[in-house]
Amino acid sequence: MELLNFLTSSAELSSGSGPEDHVVLSSRVRLARNVNGVPFPGRAKKKVRQEACDTIKPLVSAASAMRGGFTAGMEDLKALDKQLLVERHLISREHAAKGGGSALVLNKDETLSVMVNEEDHLRMQALMPGMQIKQAWQKIDRFDTSLEKKIDYGYDASYGYLTACPTNLGTGIRVSAMLHLPGLVLADQVNQIVQAVTKLGHAVRGLYGEGTEALGHIFQVSNQMTLGESEGEIIERIHKVVLQIIEHETNARANLQQAKSKELYNHVGRAYGVLANAHIVSSKESMNQLSLIRLGVKLGMFEDLEVAVVDELFLVTQPAHLQQFVGGKLSGEERDVHRANLLRDRLSGVKSVQFPK
Amino acid sequence: MELLNFLTSSAELSSGSGPEDHVVLSSRVRLARNVNGVPFPGRAKKKVRQEACDTIKPLVSAASAMRGGFTAGMEDLKALDKQLLVERHLISREHAAKGGGSALVLNKDETLSVMVNEEDHLRMQALMPGMQIKQAWQKIDRFDTSLEKKIDYGYDASYGYLTACPTNLGTGIRVSAMLHLPGLVLADQVNQIVQAVTKLGHAVRGLYGEGTEALGHIFQVSNQMTLGESEGEIIERIHKVVLQIIEHETNARANLQQAKSKELYNHVGRAYGVLANAHIVSSKESMNQLSLIRLGVKLGMFEDLEVAVVDELFLVTQPAHLQQFVGGKLSGEERDVHRANLLRDRLSGVKSVQFPK
């Protein structure tokens, strides 16, 4: 099956809102595992890496959780395909740069994915919509347990799972939630929250982790420590932190509605007005304006706009998805025009609620 | 008659488009005159100034051209009324600051106005829509001639008409055209044009002459010299210059449509999108966005938006007009909200033409 056809059908399965999705866009748990006695991918000679990949790939794709899924060597994926996968958070940018000797295995609805020979021999993740940190943990834990029966993981009795980078040593777990925090940004409170969360030992970064800039008011919260705590404790701590952030964001939105309603309507109205009428829109602007529209939708400011439409636009206005949509390679300038066309097309008929005068 | 009632009815008379109004918003000719043997207003004692006003005012308002018009001492006008008159270009900011001993006389359709005891005893202007420099000159010349039969003007055989400021000496004439030049601004050619026009001995400045910043892409071109040339020569020269600017602006717009149509649609679309959806809009932003919408209307980008609606919005979104519209004094913040309400109300139902993909 072609990747594009696969992603089209899998997206239909995975779309749909999750719990607390007014704030939590997605929850993710990933585990880093390595094969006992085989050098880490970054250390292995090409032949050894290729052999490891050839051994691991079929074991992963034969797992029952991967039934109806998608498997490919990275050398078989086109550049655009790889970029699509990055935009869907299914592989890392680093993995997208890999060729032979690395692979990807996806399950049927994109909730489970395994990168073979990224930094570690196995990087497996469960990615679920909304606030489903615990569900994602259960999913990946079950999958990991089933895989452990077939693969001899590198494990040390005192350190735990061995990983290429010491920051992953022990549990090898990275738990993260993608949070939409426009209320805290508009209320100028987001830095306080970021500092508090960081002090509690969690990492906070903007979408795709590009510096500190948070495109689309989207922040990723994740655990820093993988050693000295059990997976259950790590999950529990980050779960609590995310619940607190949800509460802060919800309060910030309520405050804006009560005390700064004109400013709020102004932000959301302008964002809608621009995207429904512009003819050139950059990826960055698209993210930031869609973020404000999403906030407006969740606060009931639009009569006939579903959050699913906005979330789809978040995805399909990104470079690779846009080129897939148009069906051809586009320059940066061409993308900005096609992105604007797509946004106008989807948004221009929508009725926005007028502010009570 | 109350000023507000008068302005409402006179605006109906004076609205309507003039020749070349895709570029020329209005044409104006003003003359500075003084009464022989009476000290200039800035030099006269209060009593003398009051006496001069009491003498001049009835002579002016009795002129046949002023039949059905409006006359008032500046002390009788409220602050808001004065600001309304400034926004309509019927009095200067300096005259608005005057009280007793100064006056204003307007004709029925606001095309003729006389400030009594501004800088000179008489500052009379003809203001007409579109490219009507010559018509405005004929109008004010006729009026001046009729007045000269009743008032003994200060005149010197070698210098010409005597004026308070030497920059007006001689003919006392100031000819100006208000030009809408968004094409030249967008094409980044407006500075060239301004420099060329300045070299030819004309002054160019932004709307209301606030520094060099041209609000709403509106520029005023006027003569610098009042001495050494006849009125006819001055009129002829500025007429030619304005015709040349019209040609440049028209070419710039055509070029944008052909070579940069996406950018053009993008500018106009965004301006429309913002004003039709924003909930807080400053006076400055309103001007600049309306300017782009006006350009779009004149280039046929809107199905059902008349340029008269845009021109009315230019006027009624200004502070005093907005307060008149709402019917009460408003703070700056309140004005920005009411301005946005008004703009959304007038613009949100409009159909903008979509760019051919």
XYZ file of N, CA and C in Angstrom, chain A residues 195-353:
477
model
N 7.439 28.542 33.659
C 8.459 28.523 34.719
C 8.089 27.561 35.843
N 6.819 27.620 36.249
C 6.368 26.748 37.332
C 6.495 25.280 36.927
N 6.086 24.967 35.711
C 6.124 23.584 35.239
C 7.570 23.101 35.103
N 8.439 24.005 34.662
C 9.853 23.666 34.522
C 10.475 23.379 35.891
N 10.100 24.193 36.884
C 10.606 23.983 38.241
C 10.206 22.621 38.786
N 9.034 22.138 38.366
C 8.568 20.827 38.827
C 9.297 19.691 38.110
N 10.261 20.059 37.265
C 11.076 19.025 36.632
C 10.557 18.568 35.282
N 9.685 19.390 34.663
C 9.202 19.026 33.338
C 9.769 19.987 32.301
N 9.822 19.524 31.068
C 10.291 20.379 29.981
C 9.076 20.941 29.248
N 9.149 22.224 28.877
C 8.084 22.833 28.075
C 8.724 23.454 26.853
N 8.190 23.156 25.686
C 8.712 23.818 24.488
C 7.602 24.038 23.477
N 7.882 24.911 22.493
C 6.882 25.224 21.478
C 6.720 24.067 20.507
N 5.725 24.178 19.661
C 5.455 23.148 18.668
C 6.718 22.859 17.851
N 7.023 21.574 17.670
C 8.219 21.126 16.965
C 9.498 21.534 17.682
N 9.349 22.122 18.868
C 10.532 22.485 19.637
C 11.475 23.446 18.937
N 10.928 24.291 18.042
C 11.809 25.247 17.358
C 12.096 26.416 18.290
N 13.144 26.324 19.064
C 13.474 27.383 20.006
C 12.357 27.532 21.018
N 12.169 28.753 21.485
C 11.158 28.973 22.519
C 9.855 29.468 21.914
N 9.887 29.774 20.615
C 8.709 30.343 19.976
C 7.613 29.284 19.868
N 6.443 29.623 20.360
C 5.352 28.658 20.331
C 4.411 28.972 19.176
N 4.628 28.330 18.048
C 3.744 28.490 16.900
C 2.334 28.071 17.283
N 1.360 28.868 16.900
C -0.030 28.495 17.132
C -0.383 28.363 18.597
N 0.366 29.014 19.471
C 0.125 28.921 20.927
C 0.098 27.475 21.402
N 0.895 26.639 20.752
C 0.935 25.218 21.102
C 2.226 24.916 21.859
N 2.077 24.288 23.014
C 3.225 23.969 23.870
C 3.237 22.471 24.152
N 4.433 21.925 24.184
C 4.568 20.525 24.519
C 5.171 20.400 25.916
N 4.483 19.697 26.791
C 5.003 19.446 28.138
C 5.457 18.002 28.191
N 6.665 17.760 28.709
C 7.145 16.379 28.802
C 8.001 16.190 30.045
N 8.212 14.929 30.427
C 9.071 14.651 31.582
C 10.536 14.838 31.208
N 11.333 15.261 32.192
C 12.770 15.421 31.981
C 13.518 14.163 32.404
N 13.061 13.550 33.522
C 13.788 12.454 34.154
C 13.253 11.111 33.686
N 14.179 10.189 33.426
C 13.765 8.841 33.039
C 14.305 7.820 34.032
N 15.079 8.320 34.981
C 15.827 7.461 35.903
C 15.389 7.774 37.333
N 15.270 6.739 38.169
C 15.002 6.971 39.589
C 13.525 6.996 39.950
N 12.691 6.908 38.972
C 11.249 6.849 39.200
C 10.685 5.743 38.318
N 9.574 5.185 38.742
C 8.940 4.172 37.895
C 8.129 4.867 36.805
N 7.794 4.116 35.753
C 6.960 4.671 34.687
C 5.654 5.206 35.258
N 5.081 4.422 36.173
C 3.794 4.815 36.765
C 3.885 6.151 37.486
N 4.985 6.380 38.217
C 5.160 7.644 38.932
C 5.329 8.810 37.947
N 6.106 8.565 36.902
C 6.329 9.611 35.883
C 5.011 10.002 35.225
N 4.249 8.977 34.834
C 2.944 9.208 34.204
C 2.037 9.994 35.144
N 2.004 9.576 36.388
C 1.105 10.202 37.365
C 1.458 11.675 37.561
N 2.759 11.968 37.659
C 3.191 13.352 37.873
C 2.829 14.251 36.698
N 3.103 13.767 35.499
C 2.826 14.628 34.343
C 1.319 14.756 34.111
N 0.592 13.704 34.425
C -0.863 13.751 34.333
C -1.411 14.877 35.212
N -0.896 14.941 36.431
C -1.351 15.973 37.373
C -0.995 17.370 36.884
N 0.238 17.520 36.391
C 0.680 18.824 35.896
C -0.202 19.282 34.739
N -0.503 18.369 33.830
C -1.329 18.741 32.676
C -2.732 19.128 33.135
N -3.276 18.414 34.105
C -4.601 18.779 34.632
C -4.584 20.197 35.207
N -3.477 20.532 35.876
C -3.364 21.887 36.430
C -3.290 22.939 35.319
N -2.522 22.630 34.277
C -2.419 23.591 33.162
C -3.784 23.766 32.496
N -4.511 22.658 32.337
C -5.856 22.741 31.751
C -6.712 23.711 32.564
N -6.599 23.588 33.881
C -7.395 24.453 34.744
C -7.000 25.924 34.563
N -5.695 26.182 34.525
C -5.220 27.557 34.334
C -5.685 28.121 32.987
N -5.563 27.317 31.949
C -5.967 27.774 30.620
C -7.476 28.041 30.589
N -8.236 27.145 31.185
C -9.690 27.308 31.205
C -10.077 28.584 31.953
N -9.403 28.823 33.085
C -9.658 30.060 33.838
C -9.271 31.290 33.034
N -8.132 31.218 32.370
C -7.665 32.365 31.575
C -8.691 32.701 30.496
N -9.246 31.666 29.868
C -10.253 31.907 28.821
C -11.513 32.537 29.408
N -11.929 32.017 30.552
C -13.135 32.557 31.196
C -12.920 34.020 31.586
N -11.734 34.314 32.106
C -11.419 35.700 32.469
C -11.434 36.611 31.260
N -10.853 36.142 30.167
C -10.838 36.946 28.945
C -12.272 37.233 28.504
N -13.114 36.204 28.547
C -14.502 36.380 28.124
C -15.235 37.395 28.983
N -14.925 37.392 30.272
C -15.630 38.303 31.170
C -15.027 39.697 31.163
N -13.706 39.764 31.336
C -13.081 41.064 31.572
C -12.528 41.710 30.310
N -12.249 40.899 29.302
C -11.629 41.454 28.094
C -12.316 40.926 26.847
N -13.634 40.910 26.887
C -14.349 40.270 25.782
C -14.104 40.973 24.452
N -14.007 42.299 24.478
C -13.796 43.017 23.211
C -12.458 42.633 22.594
N -11.416 42.598 23.434
C -10.089 42.229 22.945
C -10.115 40.802 22.395
N -10.823 39.924 23.113
C -10.908 38.528 22.696
C -11.596 38.420 21.332
N -12.771 39.062 21.210
C -13.488 39.042 19.934
C -12.644 39.673 18.831
N -11.895 40.701 19.220
C -11.047 41.378 18.249
C -9.964 40.438 17.720
N -9.312 39.718 18.609
C -8.273 38.767 18.188
C -8.860 37.683 17.285
N -9.953 37.100 17.748
C -10.541 35.981 17.008
C -11.132 36.475 15.676
N -11.824 37.614 15.730
C -12.425 38.173 14.519
C -11.383 38.480 13.456
N -10.295 39.129 13.872
C -9.236 39.463 12.925
C -8.610 38.208 12.318
N -8.380 37.206 13.167
C -7.770 35.968 12.672
C -8.664 35.353 11.602
N -9.961 35.302 11.907
C -10.901 34.760 10.933
C -10.915 35.621 9.663
N -11.003 36.941 9.852
C -11.076 37.856 8.713
C -9.881 37.721 7.788
N -8.712 37.586 8.379
C -7.497 37.473 7.574
C -7.477 36.151 6.811
N -7.690 35.038 7.494
C -7.577 33.738 6.819
C -8.701 33.521 5.800
N -9.847 34.141 6.030
C -10.961 33.968 5.087
C -10.822 34.875 3.867
N -9.836 35.787 3.897
C -9.737 36.765 2.809
C -8.340 36.985 2.244
N -7.325 36.430 2.876
C -5.963 36.664 2.393
C -5.680 35.814 1.158
N -4.723 36.229 0.369
C -4.335 35.485 -0.827
C -2.899 34.983 -0.769
N -2.189 35.347 0.276
C -0.833 34.841 0.522
C -0.720 34.635 2.039
N -0.492 33.408 2.471
C -0.411 33.126 3.913
C 0.751 32.167 4.178
N 1.670 32.580 5.046
C 2.788 31.717 5.410
C 2.319 30.630 6.366
N 3.131 29.610 6.496
C 2.821 28.498 7.387
C 2.708 28.992 8.827
N 3.622 29.854 9.200
C 3.656 30.376 10.563
C 2.399 31.205 10.871
N 2.048 32.104 9.956
C 0.856 32.921 10.188
C -0.384 32.050 10.251
N -0.441 31.074 9.367
C -1.577 30.165 9.339
C -1.777 29.509 10.703
N -0.708 28.980 11.272
C -0.743 28.355 12.589
C -1.301 29.320 13.635
N -0.726 30.534 13.644
C -1.088 31.485 14.691
C -2.533 31.970 14.566
N -2.988 32.159 13.340
C -4.365 32.617 13.156
C -5.342 31.469 13.402
N -5.007 30.266 12.917
C -5.879 29.118 13.163
C -6.030 28.874 14.661
N -4.941 29.117 15.393
C -4.992 28.947 16.841
C -6.082 29.831 17.458
N -6.133 31.089 17.003
C -7.137 32.012 17.548
C -8.540 31.608 17.111
N -8.654 31.114 15.883
C -9.962 30.645 15.415
C -10.408 29.435 16.241
N -9.459 28.522 16.525
C -9.790 27.353 17.345
C -10.308 27.790 18.717
N -9.637 28.797 19.285
C -10.091 29.340 20.568
C -11.529 29.854 20.438
N -11.784 30.603 19.362
C -13.130 31.143 19.136
C -14.173 30.046 18.992
N -13.822 28.995 18.262
C -14.754 27.879 18.089
C -15.078 27.256 19.441
N -14.041 27.026 20.243
C -14.238 26.389 21.546
C -15.004 27.291 22.516
N -14.993 28.609 22.246
C -15.752 29.529 23.099
C -17.118 29.871 22.488
N -17.465 29.154 21.407
C -18.801 29.322 20.832
C -19.006 30.586 20.017
N -17.920 31.112 19.424
C -18.051 32.351 18.665
C -18.423 32.146 17.201
N -18.430 30.903 16.766
C -18.761 30.644 15.366
C -20.012 29.772 15.305
N -20.904 30.171 14.443
C -22.172 29.455 14.331
C -21.997 28.073 13.728
N -21.171 27.993 12.706
C -21.151 26.764 11.915
C -19.742 26.309 11.552
N -18.854 26.399 12.520
C -17.489 25.933 12.282
C -17.141 24.894 13.342
N -16.808 23.686 12.879
C -16.459 22.601 13.802
C -14.965 22.653 14.101
N -14.599 22.261 15.309
C -13.187 22.268 15.672
C -12.407 21.278 14.805
N -13.085 20.224 14.344
C -12.410 19.237 13.492
C -11.920 19.880 12.191
N -12.705 20.833 11.668
C -12.299 21.533 10.439
C -11.035 22.338 10.704
N -10.997 23.019 11.842
C -9.827 23.827 12.190
C -8.607 22.925 12.389
N -8.810 21.826 13.100
C -7.684 20.921 13.356
C -7.165 20.308 12.056
N -8.076 20.035 11.139
C -7.647 19.513 9.840
C -6.822 20.582 9.102
N -7.276 21.844 9.196
C -6.539 22.929 8.536
C -5.145 23.104 9.143
N -5.036 22.952 10.449
C -3.723 22.983 11.098
C -2.769 22.014 10.393
N -3.299 20.827 10.098
C -2.462 19.784 9.510
C -2.232 20.016 8.011
N -3.309 20.245 7.269
C -3.169 20.268 5.804
C -2.548 21.550 5.279
N -2.386 22.587 6.122
C -1.722 23.800 5.640
C -0.208 23.733 5.846
N 0.260 22.622 6.408
C 1.707 22.466 6.566
C 2.313 22.045 5.212
N 3.579 22.401 5.011
C 4.175 22.278 3.670
C 3.940 20.941 2.951
N 4.251 19.834 3.586
C 4.150 18.553 2.883
C 2.692 18.197 2.608
N 1.832 18.406 3.594
C 0.416 18.104 3.399
C -0.188 18.967 2.299
N 0.244 20.209 2.241
C -0.259 21.122 1.228
C 0.135 20.621 -0.165
N 1.372 20.164 -0.284
C 1.844 19.663 -1.583
C 1.137 18.362 -1.948
N 0.857 17.551 -0.930
C 0.098 16.328 -1.181
C -1.300 16.699 -1.680
N -1.891 17.704 -1.054
C -3.248 18.156 -1.394
C -3.300 18.667 -2.832
N -2.312 19.491 -3.182
C -2.283 20.090 -4.524
C -1.818 19.054 -5.550
N -1.035 18.086 -5.081
C -0.581 17.038 -5.976
C 0.654 17.384 -6.775
N 1.582 18.097 -6.161
C 2.820 18.400 -6.873
C 3.743 19.219 -6.004
N 5.009 19.268 -6.411
C 5.985 20.020 -5.649
C 5.727 21.515 -5.827
N 5.813 22.257 -4.731
C 5.565 23.692 -4.785
C 6.718 24.441 -4.135
N 7.046 25.601 -4.704
C 8.035 26.467 -4.058
C 7.390 27.110 -2.829
N 8.206 27.727 -1.999
C 7.692 28.392 -0.805
C 6.617 29.420 -1.147
N 6.883 30.210 -2.192
C 5.913 31.237 -2.595
C 4.608 30.620 -3.090
N 4.737 29.554 -3.873
C 3.535 28.877 -4.373
C 2.727 28.280 -3.224
N 3.446 27.738 -2.247
C 2.747 27.162 -1.090
C 1.907 28.217 -0.373
N 2.493 29.417 -0.210
C 1.771 30.475 0.503
C 0.468 30.848 -0.216
N 0.501 30.778 -1.548
C -0.703 31.085 -2.328
C -1.719 29.940 -2.213
N -1.246 28.699 -2.367
C -2.162 27.553 -2.269
C -2.728 27.417 -0.865
N -1.895 27.709 0.125
C -2.365 27.670 1.516
C -3.501 28.676 1.709
N -3.313 29.868 1.176
C -4.348 30.906 1.295
C -5.621 30.479 0.564
N -5.462 29.887 -0.616
C -6.633 29.420 -1.374
C -7.426 28.399 -0.562
N -6.693 27.465 0.015
C -7.321 26.402 0.801
C -8.057 26.989 2.010
N -7.404 27.894 2.705
C -8.001 28.500 3.900
C -9.247 29.318 3.537
N -9.149 30.128 2.480
C -10.317 30.917 2.056
C -11.478 30.007 1.712
N -11.135 28.947 0.981
C -12.136 27.997 0.533
C -12.909 27.409 1.722
N -12.183 27.013 2.754
C -12.832 26.351 3.892
C -13.504 27.333 4.843
N -12.985 28.556 4.892
C -13.436 29.478 5.942
C -14.379 30.573 5.466
N -14.374 30.881 4.164
C -15.062 32.117 3.772
C -16.580 32.043 3.923
N -17.150 30.855 3.933
C -18.602 30.776 4.061
C -19.110 30.761 5.492
N -18.171 30.684 6.416
C -18.538 30.480 7.823
C -19.185 31.730 8.427
N -20.159 31.510 9.303
C -20.764 32.651 10.001
C -20.105 32.834 11.359
N -19.522 34.012 11.563
C -18.959 34.276 12.886
C -19.983 35.070 13.679
N -20.066 34.770 14.940
C -21.027 35.437 15.805
C -20.555 36.866 16.060
